[in-house]
CSV table of C-alpha atoms in Angstrom, one decimal:
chain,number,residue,atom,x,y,z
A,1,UNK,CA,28.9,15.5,-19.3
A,2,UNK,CA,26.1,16.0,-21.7
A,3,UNK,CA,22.9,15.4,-20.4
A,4,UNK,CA,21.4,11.8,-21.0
A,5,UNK,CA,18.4,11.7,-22.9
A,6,UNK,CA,17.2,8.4,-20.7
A,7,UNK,CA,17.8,7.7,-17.4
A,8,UNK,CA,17.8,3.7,-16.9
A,9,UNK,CA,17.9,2.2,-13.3
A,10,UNK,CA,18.0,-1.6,-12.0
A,11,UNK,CA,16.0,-2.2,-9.2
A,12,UNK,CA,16.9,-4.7,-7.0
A,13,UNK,CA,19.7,-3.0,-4.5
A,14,UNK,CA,19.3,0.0,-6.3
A,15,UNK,CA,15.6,1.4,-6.4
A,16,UNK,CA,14.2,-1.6,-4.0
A,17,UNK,CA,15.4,-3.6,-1.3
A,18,UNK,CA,16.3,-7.2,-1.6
A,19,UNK,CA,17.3,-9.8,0.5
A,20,UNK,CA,17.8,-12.7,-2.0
A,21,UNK,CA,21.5,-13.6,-1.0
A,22,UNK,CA,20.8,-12.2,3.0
A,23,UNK,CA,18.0,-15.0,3.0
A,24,UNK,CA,19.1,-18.1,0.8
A,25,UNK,CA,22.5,-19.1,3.6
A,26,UNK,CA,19.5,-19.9,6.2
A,27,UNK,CA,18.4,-22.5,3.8
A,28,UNK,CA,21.2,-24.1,2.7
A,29,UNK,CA,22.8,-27.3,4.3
A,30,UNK,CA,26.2,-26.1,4.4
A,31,UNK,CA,27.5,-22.3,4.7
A,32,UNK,CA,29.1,-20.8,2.0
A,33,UNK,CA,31.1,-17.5,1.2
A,34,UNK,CA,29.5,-14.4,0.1
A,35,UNK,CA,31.4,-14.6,-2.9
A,36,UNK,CA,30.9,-18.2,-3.9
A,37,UNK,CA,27.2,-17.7,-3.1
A,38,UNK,CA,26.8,-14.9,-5.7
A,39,UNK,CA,28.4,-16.5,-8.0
A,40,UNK,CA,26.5,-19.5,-8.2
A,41,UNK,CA,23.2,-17.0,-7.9
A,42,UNK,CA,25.2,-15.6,-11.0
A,43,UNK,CA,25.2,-18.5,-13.2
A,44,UNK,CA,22.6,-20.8,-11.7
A,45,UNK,CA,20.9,-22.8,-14.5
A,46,UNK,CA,17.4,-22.7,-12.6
A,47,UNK,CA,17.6,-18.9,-12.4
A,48,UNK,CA,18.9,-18.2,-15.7
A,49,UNK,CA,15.9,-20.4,-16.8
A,50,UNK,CA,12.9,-18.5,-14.6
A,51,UNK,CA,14.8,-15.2,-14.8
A,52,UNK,CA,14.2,-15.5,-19.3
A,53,UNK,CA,10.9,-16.5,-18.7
A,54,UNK,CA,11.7,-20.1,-19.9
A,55,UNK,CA,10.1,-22.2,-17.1
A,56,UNK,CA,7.4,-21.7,-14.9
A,57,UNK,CA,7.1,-21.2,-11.1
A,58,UNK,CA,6.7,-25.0,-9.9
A,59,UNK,CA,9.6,-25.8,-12.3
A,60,UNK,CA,11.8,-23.4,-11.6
A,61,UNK,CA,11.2,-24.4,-7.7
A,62,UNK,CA,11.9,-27.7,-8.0
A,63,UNK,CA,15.2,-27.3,-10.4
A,64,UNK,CA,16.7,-24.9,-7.7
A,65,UNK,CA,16.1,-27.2,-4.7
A,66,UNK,CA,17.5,-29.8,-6.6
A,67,UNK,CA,20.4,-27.8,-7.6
A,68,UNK,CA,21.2,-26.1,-4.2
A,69,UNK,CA,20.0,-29.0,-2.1
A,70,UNK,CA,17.5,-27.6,-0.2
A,71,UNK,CA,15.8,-29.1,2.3
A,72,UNK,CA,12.0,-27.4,1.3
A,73,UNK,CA,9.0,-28.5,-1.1
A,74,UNK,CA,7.8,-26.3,-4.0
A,75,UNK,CA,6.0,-24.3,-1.8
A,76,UNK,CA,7.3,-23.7,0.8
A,77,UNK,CA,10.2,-22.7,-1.1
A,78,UNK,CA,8.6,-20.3,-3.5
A,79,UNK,CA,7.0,-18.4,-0.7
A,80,UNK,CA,10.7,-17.5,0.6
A,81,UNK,CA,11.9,-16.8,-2.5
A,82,UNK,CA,8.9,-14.6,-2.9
A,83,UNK,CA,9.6,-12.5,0.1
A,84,UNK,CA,13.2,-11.7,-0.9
A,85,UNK,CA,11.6,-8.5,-3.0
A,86,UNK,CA,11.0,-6.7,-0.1
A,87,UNK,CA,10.1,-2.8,-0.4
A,88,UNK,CA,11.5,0.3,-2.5
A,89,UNK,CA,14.0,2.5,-0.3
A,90,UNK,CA,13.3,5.3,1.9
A,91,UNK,CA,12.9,8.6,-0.3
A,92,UNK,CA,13.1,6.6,-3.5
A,93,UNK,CA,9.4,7.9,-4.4
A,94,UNK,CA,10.3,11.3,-3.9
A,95,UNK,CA,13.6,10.6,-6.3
A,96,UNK,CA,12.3,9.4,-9.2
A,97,UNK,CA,9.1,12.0,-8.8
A,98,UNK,CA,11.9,14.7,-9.0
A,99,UNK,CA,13.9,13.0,-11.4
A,100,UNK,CA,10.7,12.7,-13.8
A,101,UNK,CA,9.7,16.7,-14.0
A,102,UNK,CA,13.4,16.8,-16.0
A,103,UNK,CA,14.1,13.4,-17.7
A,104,UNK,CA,13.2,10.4,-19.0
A,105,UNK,CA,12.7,7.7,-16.7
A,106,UNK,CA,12.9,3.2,-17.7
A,107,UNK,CA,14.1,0.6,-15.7
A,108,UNK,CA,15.7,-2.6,-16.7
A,109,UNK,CA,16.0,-5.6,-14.3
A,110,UNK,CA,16.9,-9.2,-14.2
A,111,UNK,CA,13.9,-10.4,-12.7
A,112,UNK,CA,11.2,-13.3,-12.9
A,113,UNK,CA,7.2,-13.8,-12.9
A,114,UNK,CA,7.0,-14.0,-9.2
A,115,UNK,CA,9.1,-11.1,-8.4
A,116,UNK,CA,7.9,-8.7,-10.8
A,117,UNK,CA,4.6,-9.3,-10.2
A,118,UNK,CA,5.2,-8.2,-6.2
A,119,UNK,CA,7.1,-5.4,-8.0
A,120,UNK,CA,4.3,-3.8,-10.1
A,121,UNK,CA,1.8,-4.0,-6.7
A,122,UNK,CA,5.0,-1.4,-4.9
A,123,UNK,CA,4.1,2.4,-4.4
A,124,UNK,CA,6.5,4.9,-5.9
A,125,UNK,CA,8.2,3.0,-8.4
A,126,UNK,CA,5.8,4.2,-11.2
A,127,UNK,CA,7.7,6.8,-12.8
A,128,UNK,CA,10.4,3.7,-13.7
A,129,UNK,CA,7.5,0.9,-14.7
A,130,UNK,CA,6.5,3.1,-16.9
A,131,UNK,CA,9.1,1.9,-19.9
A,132,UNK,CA,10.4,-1.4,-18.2
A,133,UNK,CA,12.7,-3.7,-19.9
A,134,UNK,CA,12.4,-6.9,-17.6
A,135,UNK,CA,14.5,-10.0,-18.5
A,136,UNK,CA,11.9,-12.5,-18.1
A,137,UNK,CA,10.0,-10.8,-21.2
A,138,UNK,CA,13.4,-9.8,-23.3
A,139,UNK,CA,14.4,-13.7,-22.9
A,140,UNK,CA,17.8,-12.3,-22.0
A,141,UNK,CA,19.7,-11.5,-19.1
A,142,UNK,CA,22.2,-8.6,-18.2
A,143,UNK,CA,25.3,-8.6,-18.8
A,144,UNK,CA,24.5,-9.9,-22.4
A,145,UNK,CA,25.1,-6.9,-25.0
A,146,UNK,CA,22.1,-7.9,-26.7
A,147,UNK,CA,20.3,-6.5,-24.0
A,148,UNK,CA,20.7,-2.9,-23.9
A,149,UNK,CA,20.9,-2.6,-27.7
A,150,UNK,CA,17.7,-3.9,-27.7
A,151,UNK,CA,17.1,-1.3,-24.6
A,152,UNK,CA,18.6,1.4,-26.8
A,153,UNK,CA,16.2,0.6,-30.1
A,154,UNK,CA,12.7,0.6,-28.0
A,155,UNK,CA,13.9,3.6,-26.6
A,156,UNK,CA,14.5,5.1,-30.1
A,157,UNK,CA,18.1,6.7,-28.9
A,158,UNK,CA,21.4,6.0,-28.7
A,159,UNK,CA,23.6,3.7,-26.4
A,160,UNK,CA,25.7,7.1,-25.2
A,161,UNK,CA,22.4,8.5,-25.0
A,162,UNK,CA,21.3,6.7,-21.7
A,163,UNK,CA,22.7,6.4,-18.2
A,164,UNK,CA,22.4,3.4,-16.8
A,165,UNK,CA,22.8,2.7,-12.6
A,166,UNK,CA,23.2,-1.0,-11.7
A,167,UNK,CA,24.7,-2.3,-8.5
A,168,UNK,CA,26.3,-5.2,-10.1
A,169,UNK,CA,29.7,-4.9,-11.8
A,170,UNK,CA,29.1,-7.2,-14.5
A,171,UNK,CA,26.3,-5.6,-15.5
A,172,UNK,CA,27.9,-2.3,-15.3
A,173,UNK,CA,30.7,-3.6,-17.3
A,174,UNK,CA,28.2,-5.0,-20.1
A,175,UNK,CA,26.7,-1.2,-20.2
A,176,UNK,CA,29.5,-0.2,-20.9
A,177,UNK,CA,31.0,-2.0,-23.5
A,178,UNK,CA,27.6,-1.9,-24.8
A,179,UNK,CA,28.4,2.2,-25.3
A,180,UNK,CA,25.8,3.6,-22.0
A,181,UNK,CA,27.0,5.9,-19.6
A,182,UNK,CA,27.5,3.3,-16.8
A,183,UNK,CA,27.6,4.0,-13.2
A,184,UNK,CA,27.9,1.5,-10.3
A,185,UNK,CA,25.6,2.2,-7.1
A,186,UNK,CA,24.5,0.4,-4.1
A,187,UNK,CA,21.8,1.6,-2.1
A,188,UNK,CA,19.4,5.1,-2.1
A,189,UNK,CA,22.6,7.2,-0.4
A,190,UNK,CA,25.2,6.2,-3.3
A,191,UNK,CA,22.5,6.5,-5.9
A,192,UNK,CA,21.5,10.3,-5.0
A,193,UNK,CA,25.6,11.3,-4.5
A,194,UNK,CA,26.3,9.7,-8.1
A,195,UNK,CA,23.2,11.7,-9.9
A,196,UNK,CA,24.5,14.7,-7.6
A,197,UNK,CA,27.9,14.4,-9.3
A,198,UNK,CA,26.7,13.8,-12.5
A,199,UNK,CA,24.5,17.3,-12.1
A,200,UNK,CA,21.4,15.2,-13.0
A,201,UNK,CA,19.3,16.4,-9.8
């Protein structure tokens, strides 16, 4: 393959840890299945809202308390939901220094005010916050096409010009049809074998 003239990562379960779906079945009245649980994460209203930067933090707590039926005030809730960003990976400083001295380096995240904000105050994520594409600024979320073609124009290249590494399907999917060089990984071990194989380290 050709080498990419942008390398474009997510963050959460890719570059950084988090726990979001570990955490929220310990407040929930009744369990549900992993499954179910991300995909009501997936198409949550209250999410979708704070995660487009279309509602603030107190609104945002109190629409997803209401709509998963949590048992928390505003607070108390937020300061959960705040934790679930927890810390980059082990070695992924190193990685993206390396990765920097040979390419170009952007990330592009669903995220939200709370969580990005914890996100920008991590060590070794610089060489990605450098040119990040955050959905909370765009006003839209992955998987929407509209998103990495608007990716693709700030970046001044083409779609097959970028590889993008998300561990969610749907987003790799919406790469994908979008025209990037999409690659599904999980964790710091699956994203170092994929740019191995793809002779990008």
């Amino acid at each position: 393959m050709a080498i990419p003239e942008v390398l474009l990562f997510d963050l959460g379960g890719v570059l950084v840890e988090s726990a979001g779906l570990q955490e929220l079945p310990r407040l929930l009245a009744a369990p549900m299945q992993p499954e179910d649980l991300r995909r009501k994460w997936l198409t949550s209203p209250a999410v979708g809202l704070f995660e487009t930067g279309r509602c603030a933090e107190q609104e945002f707590a109190a629409a997803f308390i209401e709509e998963w039926g949590l048992e928390l005030g505003r607070d108390e809730f937020l300061e959960e939901f705040r934790s679930w960003v927890r810390a980059p990976y082990a070695g992924t400083a190193e990685l993206l220094s390396d990765l920097r001295s040979r390419h170009k380096l952007a990330c592009l995240s669903n995220t939200n005010a709370a969580h990005w904000k914890r996100l920008l105050q991590m060590d070794g994520l610089g060489p990605v916050l450098d040119r990040p594409f955050v959905s909370h600024e765009m006003g839209v979320m992955k998987p929407s096409l509209e998103v990495y073609a608007q990716v693709a124009r700030e970046l001044g290249c083409e779609p097959g010009g970028i590889a993008f590494f998300d561990d969610g399907p749907e987003n790799i999917d919406g790469a994908a049809k979008a025209g990037l060089s999409a690659h599904q990984t999980v964790g710091p071990v699956a994203l170092r074998n994929v740019l191995g194989d793809l002779g990008l380290l």
